[in-house]
């Protein structure tokens, strides 16, 4: 798809150098939430319950990065800026990075490696179960994020595996929803955004399916050949 | 009309050995404190206490006070669950400042011989103000040590002569959307409602707090008066109370209505009975790194255990 007419050429099709610069910038920007937390910790500005504040901050940014990653494709399709997809892996890996720090905070600062309590927590508390499950589901995605792994798996299988990120999004929002005591305004907002991002995909898929079917109907020969092949 | 006779107080009126000892320890530490004061080496807590003495006059020391390290004033007043002013714990410290504290009255009615509406300033003069340094355990798994100032709730309740038929006390917080914009969100069923069994309400540990750290109660902590029931989870301590009603049946509290399977009427601190969504076995004392074990009745078992003799606390959570 071509970029929208109003987008300058330089932005629609940046050169290799420009793209590297953008990537570096995004890489650095993704570290800002962490830097902000560390800075607040350094100034002792995390409030009365710093461990809770760190856990919450890292969890929130995990969710943010999941949603940002999931917005790449819609943004790309809507704007026509195809190079946006080249940021997707980095953003996804940042989601995993913040998720891992979030989990580490729980294991270390919150539970202080009290494994008995941790296992019990994961087994008994639905919100902990969901959070742990979401992290676990991210692991294979991070592990297969390299070019080499993509080739080894083959594009189709790789894509099928990476579609699990939709489920991860749902589980992660549930994790937040179940954790909140009463006021679900924020989890609801995340659910809404996630819902919109997934709905956009569902609608597009249906559209594509509809167009494909229409094409088949218009050319009966192809349809017959296809059904014959199956 | 039959006057209310408190349930046998005998057991609780005898100062338990542990308390007697802790009182001794308290007197000793108070002595040390004054030496420290003289030496000019005083922490925030003691400085604030000195201020209180000026503001409220001489404070009655209480044998019920703990000598554990007090949570810093800054944390006590910046980490508040006061949903009428927002659900973020840092929010009420700012958003509650719009709360008007005068005029303020509290209506005591229901099953009483003499229903009355008392002005806050007359409540302040009802009984000698006592300092009560209590542990506070939140249902969310954190705890504080707060030096409250207040009067025994019983002193207030006796003003209206409860009838024999009164078995429970219901507390209602102010619900004024003009002053409490966050109540437009129906996070809870407003007004915030809490309740105690009459014998719990009359128990000497239960206080109506009017201040903390020697000052008038900050708005975010429930000014001008709030309930403090140290052996129960923090949310039982209704803030900014405007009405106290004596009733026959167990009142439905805001939290019970919000989540009947999660919040029970009694809400006694109990490490053996988990909240459905999190464990209650341990807690993080604010300012400490490692979690500590939660104590039965928040460490007040000796004083209040007999209130629940024979009750199934797993069912009556």
XYZ file of C-alpha atoms in Angstrom:
547
model
C 0.000 0.000 0.000
C 1.307 3.449 -0.827
C 1.752 6.062 1.851
C -0.959 8.669 2.205
C -0.519 11.566 -0.193
C 0.080 14.174 2.508
C 3.046 12.320 3.980
C 6.374 13.735 2.727
C 8.508 11.324 0.747
C 11.329 11.497 3.247
C 9.047 10.036 5.888
C 7.187 7.650 3.608
C 10.376 6.010 2.408
C 13.307 6.871 4.641
C 16.802 5.913 3.627
C 18.798 3.253 5.474
C 20.665 5.815 7.555
C 17.486 7.559 8.563
C 15.898 4.275 9.552
C 18.864 3.371 11.744
C 18.616 6.749 13.422
C 14.897 6.235 14.069
C 15.579 2.786 15.491
C 18.236 4.155 17.839
C 15.883 6.873 18.958
C 13.045 4.430 19.630
C 15.453 2.107 21.437
C 16.490 4.914 23.760
C 12.939 6.164 24.239
C 11.819 2.687 25.318
C 14.291 2.853 28.190
C 12.827 6.101 29.521
C 10.111 4.469 31.685
C 12.782 2.356 33.358
C 15.050 5.365 33.791
C 12.141 7.275 35.298
C 11.535 4.502 37.854
C 15.218 4.290 38.746
C 15.436 8.069 39.074
C 12.386 8.099 41.361
C 13.914 5.287 43.422
C 17.174 7.221 43.666
C 15.362 10.335 44.901
C 13.266 8.190 47.266
C 10.178 9.453 45.475
C 8.349 6.148 45.035
C 5.985 6.837 47.912
C 5.302 4.881 51.059
C 5.398 1.497 49.357
C 8.285 1.574 46.855
C 8.142 -2.136 46.036
C 4.496 -1.828 45.059
C 5.270 1.292 43.015
C 8.069 -0.484 41.119
C 5.937 -3.564 40.489
C 3.025 -1.440 39.273
C 5.221 0.772 37.103
C 6.874 -2.169 35.355
C 3.534 -3.943 34.919
C 1.927 -0.864 33.421
C 4.784 -0.474 30.947
C 4.611 -4.128 29.980
C 0.974 -3.581 29.053
C 1.815 -0.335 27.281
C 4.480 -2.034 25.172
C 2.174 -4.937 24.354
C -0.424 -2.485 23.076
C 2.159 -0.366 21.252
C 3.477 -3.505 19.549
C -0.043 -4.492 18.583
C -0.651 -1.036 17.098
C 2.250 -1.267 14.664
C 0.391 -3.195 11.990
C -2.804 -1.096 12.126
C -0.708 2.096 12.048
C 1.297 0.783 9.160
C -1.749 -0.211 7.153
C -3.627 2.994 7.896
C -0.702 5.299 7.129
C 0.982 3.292 4.449
C 4.313 3.703 6.269
C 5.595 0.192 5.654
C 8.898 0.761 7.432
C 7.035 0.908 10.758
C 7.076 -2.883 10.772
C 10.837 -2.711 11.183
C 10.299 -1.352 14.700
C 7.913 -4.106 15.685
C 10.435 -6.670 16.865
C 12.182 -4.147 19.092
C 8.901 -3.013 20.631
C 7.823 -6.619 21.200
C 11.142 -7.413 22.838
C 10.721 -4.391 25.078
C 7.347 -5.763 26.158
C 9.169 -8.960 27.104
C 11.938 -6.969 28.800
C 9.502 -5.036 31.012
C 7.472 -8.210 31.658
C 10.629 -9.970 32.836
C 11.599 -7.082 35.113
C 8.022 -7.055 36.435
C 8.245 -10.785 37.174
C 11.694 -10.400 38.703
C 10.408 -7.630 40.982
C 7.661 -9.953 42.152
C 10.029 -12.886 42.711
C 12.779 -10.883 44.303
C 11.578 -7.670 45.932
C 8.041 -8.753 46.715
C 8.422 -12.418 47.664
C 12.177 -12.499 48.235
C 12.471 -15.893 46.499
C 10.138 -17.584 48.955
C 9.478 -20.359 46.442
C 6.827 -22.099 48.523
C 4.818 -18.881 48.740
C 5.417 -18.129 45.052
C 4.224 -21.537 43.847
C 1.173 -21.269 46.082
C 0.496 -17.770 44.819
C 0.704 -18.804 41.173
C -1.498 -21.836 41.732
C -4.111 -20.168 43.932
C -4.477 -16.557 42.836
C -6.099 -16.165 39.428
C -4.449 -12.804 38.808
C -0.986 -14.174 39.579
C -1.699 -17.241 37.449
C -2.714 -15.025 34.541
C 0.331 -12.787 34.912
C 2.718 -15.717 35.037
C 0.989 -17.378 32.097
C 1.283 -14.215 30.013
C 5.010 -14.010 30.722
C 5.448 -17.715 29.944
C 3.681 -17.256 26.612
C 5.991 -14.376 25.762
C 9.106 -16.527 26.180
C 8.809 -18.505 22.916
C 8.050 -15.299 21.038
C 11.169 -13.624 22.370
C 13.202 -16.770 21.713
C 12.089 -16.931 18.088
C 12.443 -13.241 17.417
C 15.710 -13.500 15.496
C 16.033 -13.625 11.721
C 17.650 -17.051 12.010
C 14.786 -18.502 14.042
C 12.306 -17.033 11.620
C 14.039 -18.847 8.763
C 14.300 -22.064 10.735
C 10.614 -22.101 11.571
C 9.496 -20.935 8.163
C 7.355 -17.856 7.657
C 4.004 -19.600 8.032
C 4.780 -21.447 11.265
C 6.575 -18.442 12.669
C 3.574 -16.261 11.983
C 1.171 -18.769 13.503
C 3.301 -18.909 16.656
C 3.544 -15.135 16.887
C -0.203 -14.718 16.568
C -0.326 -15.951 20.169
C 0.485 -12.348 21.073
C -3.239 -11.633 20.693
C -4.003 -14.173 23.420
C -1.150 -12.781 25.508
C -2.731 -9.342 25.298
C -6.025 -10.736 26.563
C -4.388 -12.681 29.416
C -2.302 -9.655 30.414
C -5.342 -7.382 30.603
C -7.175 -10.041 32.641
C -4.176 -10.146 34.994
C -4.608 -6.410 35.589
C -8.401 -6.603 35.811
C -8.365 -9.322 38.460
C -5.721 -7.581 40.512
C -7.648 -4.344 40.952
C -9.682 -4.182 44.148
C -12.658 -2.270 42.871
C -12.038 0.612 40.485
C -11.567 -1.039 37.074
C -11.364 2.201 35.086
C -7.756 1.617 34.036
C -8.014 -2.105 33.233
C -11.175 -1.260 31.325
C -9.283 1.332 29.291
C -6.623 -1.221 28.420
C -9.319 -3.748 27.508
C -10.971 -1.171 25.271
C -7.767 -0.353 23.390
C -6.857 -4.026 23.067
C -10.405 -4.747 21.869
C -10.123 -2.034 19.226
C -6.753 -3.350 18.002
C -8.050 -6.916 17.765
C -11.351 -5.853 16.218
C -9.479 -3.943 13.514
C -7.704 -7.171 12.595
C -10.894 -9.232 12.671
C -12.687 -6.782 10.384
C -9.752 -6.676 7.956
C -9.576 -10.426 7.890
C -13.260 -10.681 7.140
C -12.910 -8.052 4.432
C -10.043 -9.914 2.852
C -11.962 -13.171 3.096
C -15.010 -11.516 1.545
C -12.949 -10.071 -1.311
C -11.309 -13.420 -1.946
C -14.679 -15.174 -2.028
C -16.066 -12.554 -4.372
C -13.095 -13.130 -6.650
C -13.742 -16.843 -6.615
C -17.395 -16.362 -7.484
C -16.454 -14.128 -10.429
C -14.086 -16.736 -11.809
C -15.810 -20.089 -11.426
C -13.000 -21.874 -13.171
C -10.571 -20.954 -10.436
C -13.032 -21.976 -7.756
C -13.466 -25.369 -9.352
C -9.780 -25.862 -9.810
C -9.258 -24.914 -6.176
C -11.932 -27.238 -4.862
C -10.523 -29.932 -7.065
C -7.129 -29.462 -5.547
C -8.467 -29.777 -2.027
C -36.564 2.167 78.988
C -33.858 -0.425 79.561
C -30.427 1.064 79.498
C -27.671 -0.613 77.628
C -25.393 -2.653 79.803
C -22.078 -3.423 78.226
C -21.257 -7.099 77.815
C -19.092 -8.427 80.608
C -15.942 -6.447 80.359
C -14.264 -8.224 83.166
C -11.604 -9.959 81.066
C -10.627 -6.878 79.148
C -10.549 -4.628 82.148
C -7.818 -6.641 83.745
C -4.603 -5.347 82.280
C -2.897 -8.352 80.747
C 0.634 -9.094 81.808
C 2.038 -8.306 78.374
C 0.364 -4.913 78.393
C 1.535 -4.186 81.907
C 5.055 -4.956 80.780
C 4.733 -2.923 77.628
C 3.448 -0.023 79.705
C 6.573 -0.274 81.791
C 8.614 -0.326 78.620
C 6.656 2.653 77.365
C 7.310 4.666 80.496
C 10.969 3.815 80.214
C 11.096 4.812 76.563
C 9.194 7.994 77.309
C 11.841 8.780 79.882
C 14.561 8.115 77.350
C 12.622 10.216 74.893
C 12.690 13.227 77.155
C 16.400 12.782 77.646
C 16.793 12.612 73.886
C 14.628 15.698 73.653
C 16.834 17.512 76.086
C 19.835 16.454 74.075
C 18.193 17.882 71.005
C 18.359 14.540 69.235
C 14.748 14.084 68.325
C 13.095 12.317 65.440
C 10.092 13.526 63.503
C 7.680 11.500 65.620
C 8.728 12.964 68.910
C 8.864 16.448 67.481
C 5.287 16.056 66.321
C 4.253 14.693 69.711
C 5.668 17.754 71.387
C 3.603 19.841 69.013
C 0.512 17.894 69.944
C 0.954 18.552 73.583
C 0.755 22.242 72.721
C -2.190 21.840 70.468
C -4.329 19.424 72.422
C -2.982 19.881 75.909
C -1.693 16.969 77.920
C -2.330 13.638 76.218
C -3.318 10.549 78.082
C -0.856 7.741 77.469
C -2.475 4.404 76.828
C -1.364 0.940 77.883
C -2.815 -0.235 74.586
C -0.118 1.577 72.611
C 2.576 -0.432 70.912
C 6.205 0.574 71.166
C 6.940 -0.573 67.616
C 8.612 1.847 65.245
C 6.083 4.365 63.993
C 5.502 4.787 60.274
C 6.823 8.222 59.236
C 4.248 11.025 59.115
C 4.912 11.525 55.415
C 3.911 7.922 54.656
C 0.904 7.898 56.974
C -0.448 10.984 55.212
C 0.484 10.157 51.612
C -0.618 6.561 51.288
C -4.351 6.584 51.838
C -7.275 4.525 50.710
C -10.028 7.124 50.726
C -12.040 6.299 47.624
C -14.285 9.350 47.971
C -11.198 11.276 46.880
C -9.902 8.850 44.245
C -8.746 5.259 44.182
C -5.048 6.000 43.869
C -3.407 5.989 47.279
C -1.362 9.103 46.590
C -4.373 11.068 45.387
C -6.297 11.913 48.590
C -3.333 13.856 49.998
C -4.110 16.449 47.327
C -7.730 15.922 46.384
C -9.069 15.766 49.948
C -7.856 19.258 50.790
C -11.156 20.671 49.557
C -13.036 18.943 52.370
C -14.685 21.507 54.685
C -14.228 20.513 58.323
C -16.415 23.139 60.027
C -19.270 23.133 60.661
C -19.349 19.366 61.196
C -21.899 17.379 63.110
C -22.396 13.717 63.845
C -25.897 12.340 64.262
C -26.315 9.426 66.628
C -29.702 7.778 66.266
C -31.553 4.522 65.740
C -32.223 2.295 68.737
C -31.220 4.788 71.404
C -32.976 6.472 74.302
C -31.685 9.962 73.438
C -30.854 10.510 69.765
C -28.492 13.453 69.430
C -26.602 15.455 66.886
C -23.232 16.432 68.268
C -20.952 19.140 67.031
C -17.371 18.082 66.338
C -16.039 20.593 68.841
C -18.183 19.143 71.595
C -17.004 15.645 70.653
C -13.437 16.874 71.049
C -14.316 17.788 74.648
C -16.217 14.605 75.487
C -13.342 12.725 77.037
C -9.637 13.227 77.598
C -7.745 12.736 74.347
C -5.532 9.702 74.444
C -2.605 8.756 72.293
C -3.072 5.269 70.869
C -0.164 3.911 68.888
C -1.735 1.114 66.900
C -0.733 -1.267 64.183
C -2.901 -0.911 61.106
C -3.169 -3.821 58.710
C -4.699 -3.190 55.301
C -6.552 -5.975 53.517
C -4.162 -5.391 50.587
C -1.254 -6.829 52.537
C 0.590 -3.807 53.913
C 0.679 -2.365 57.387
C 1.636 0.766 59.306
C 2.090 1.864 62.893
C 0.113 5.040 63.517
C 0.123 7.246 66.617
C -3.553 8.160 66.699
C -5.173 10.649 69.035
C -8.706 9.974 70.002
C -11.314 8.995 72.509
C -12.718 5.570 73.226
C -15.691 5.087 70.916
C -17.660 3.916 73.952
C -17.429 7.426 75.432
C -19.219 8.773 72.373
C -21.784 5.983 72.092
C -22.803 6.242 75.740
C -23.990 9.809 75.104
C -27.184 8.521 73.504
C -28.023 5.601 75.809
C -28.369 2.659 73.420
C -31.450 0.494 73.928
C -31.276 -3.173 74.805
C -32.468 -4.061 71.312
C -29.467 -2.376 69.698
C -26.999 -5.068 68.701
C -25.009 -3.419 65.935
C -23.668 0.018 65.154
C -23.580 1.392 61.627
C -21.204 4.169 60.611
C -21.791 6.457 57.670
C -19.180 8.657 56.076
C -19.921 11.992 54.481
C -21.160 11.708 50.919
C -21.079 15.115 49.301
C -20.359 14.889 45.562
C -19.612 18.628 45.501
C -16.704 18.092 47.876
C -15.945 14.548 46.795
C -15.928 14.502 42.997
C -14.612 10.949 42.885
C -17.910 9.654 44.295
C -19.502 10.374 40.919
C -17.827 7.163 39.876
C -19.879 4.482 41.535
C -16.844 2.534 42.650
C -18.601 1.781 45.927
C -22.128 2.215 47.182
C -22.000 5.695 48.715
C -22.192 6.819 51.415
C -19.366 4.644 52.649
C -20.956 2.451 55.282
C -19.284 0.328 57.911
C -20.490 -1.565 60.927
C -19.489 -3.190 64.181
C -21.190 -5.465 66.640
C -22.078 -3.411 69.719
C -19.592 -5.224 71.930
C -16.852 -4.584 69.373
C -17.830 -0.925 69.240
C -17.734 -0.683 73.047
C -14.416 -2.482 73.329
C -11.746 -0.279 74.915
C -9.414 -0.782 71.958
C -11.917 0.800 69.580
C -11.440 4.531 69.258
C -12.852 7.496 67.433
C -9.671 9.078 66.161
C -9.524 12.882 66.065
C -5.881 13.302 65.266
C -2.573 11.647 64.539
C 1.031 12.457 65.234
C -0.131 15.064 67.679
C -2.048 17.069 65.104
C -5.625 17.362 64.087
C -6.481 14.533 61.728
C -5.328 15.398 58.180
C -8.199 15.384 55.694
C -6.810 12.459 53.703
C -6.808 10.352 56.869
C -10.509 10.914 57.477
C -10.880 14.294 59.170
C -12.439 15.434 61.328
C -13.135 12.058 62.906
C -12.717 8.452 61.902
C -13.102 5.036 63.353
C -10.041 2.971 64.297
C -10.505 -0.713 65.087
C -6.948 -2.033 65.217
C -7.693 -5.763 65.121
C -9.671 -5.461 61.886
C -8.580 -4.700 58.332
C -8.123 -1.006 57.728
C -11.252 -0.491 55.634
C -13.400 -1.033 58.741
C -12.145 2.360 59.891
C -14.789 4.580 58.290
C -13.530 8.109 57.645
C -15.175 11.539 57.946
C -18.159 10.122 59.820
C -21.459 12.019 59.878
C -23.875 9.447 61.220
C -23.841 6.605 63.722
C -26.929 4.443 63.815
C -27.790 1.749 66.350
C -29.555 -1.187 64.735
C -30.805 -4.634 65.530
C -29.551 -6.471 62.437
C -26.078 -6.760 61.023
C -25.733 -3.795 58.654
C -24.587 -4.324 55.067
C -21.317 -2.456 54.619
C -20.144 -0.828 51.382
C -17.433 -3.433 50.888
C -19.770 -6.335 51.597
C -22.089 -5.021 48.914
C -19.161 -4.548 46.548
C -17.823 -8.080 46.951
C -19.736 -10.387 49.303
C -17.320 -13.266 48.711
C -14.287 -11.062 49.344
C -15.273 -8.821 52.241
C -17.173 -10.057 55.264
C -18.820 -8.160 58.075
C -16.230 -9.039 60.689
C -13.071 -8.471 58.640
C -10.868 -9.459 61.542
C -7.205 -9.635 60.635
C -6.632 -13.352 60.260
C -3.538 -14.882 58.662
C -5.361 -18.210 58.386
C -8.177 -16.983 56.185
C -7.027 -15.765 52.783
C -8.736 -13.124 50.756
C -9.892 -14.992 47.626
C -7.442 -13.040 45.505
C -4.433 -12.794 47.779
C -2.876 -14.430 50.807
C -3.237 -12.823 54.215
C -0.465 -14.874 55.826
C 2.129 -12.134 55.501
C 2.269 -8.373 55.208
C 4.721 -5.670 54.278
C 5.216 -3.151 57.038
C 5.778 0.099 55.183
C 9.444 0.936 55.301
C 10.541 -2.677 55.647
C 11.944 -4.818 52.875
C 11.054 -8.341 53.959
C 7.479 -9.285 54.616
C 6.542 -10.183 58.133
C 4.072 -12.737 59.368
C 0.600 -11.379 59.974
C -0.613 -11.895 63.533
C -4.035 -13.180 64.519
C -6.290 -10.186 65.236
C -3.333 -8.065 64.143
C -1.576 -8.912 67.403
C -4.528 -7.913 69.624
C -5.744 -11.476 70.220
C -5.221 -11.224 73.941
C -7.557 -8.238 74.168
C -10.249 -9.222 71.689
C -10.050 -12.973 71.227
C -12.848 -13.592 73.709
C -15.266 -11.541 71.599
C -15.287 -14.352 69.072
C -15.178 -17.392 71.339
C -16.937 -20.292 69.664
C -17.343 -18.516 66.328
C -16.236 -20.064 63.071
C -13.949 -17.298 61.815
C -13.527 -18.985 58.459
C -17.234 -18.563 57.817
C -17.526 -15.240 59.640
C -14.625 -13.653 57.812
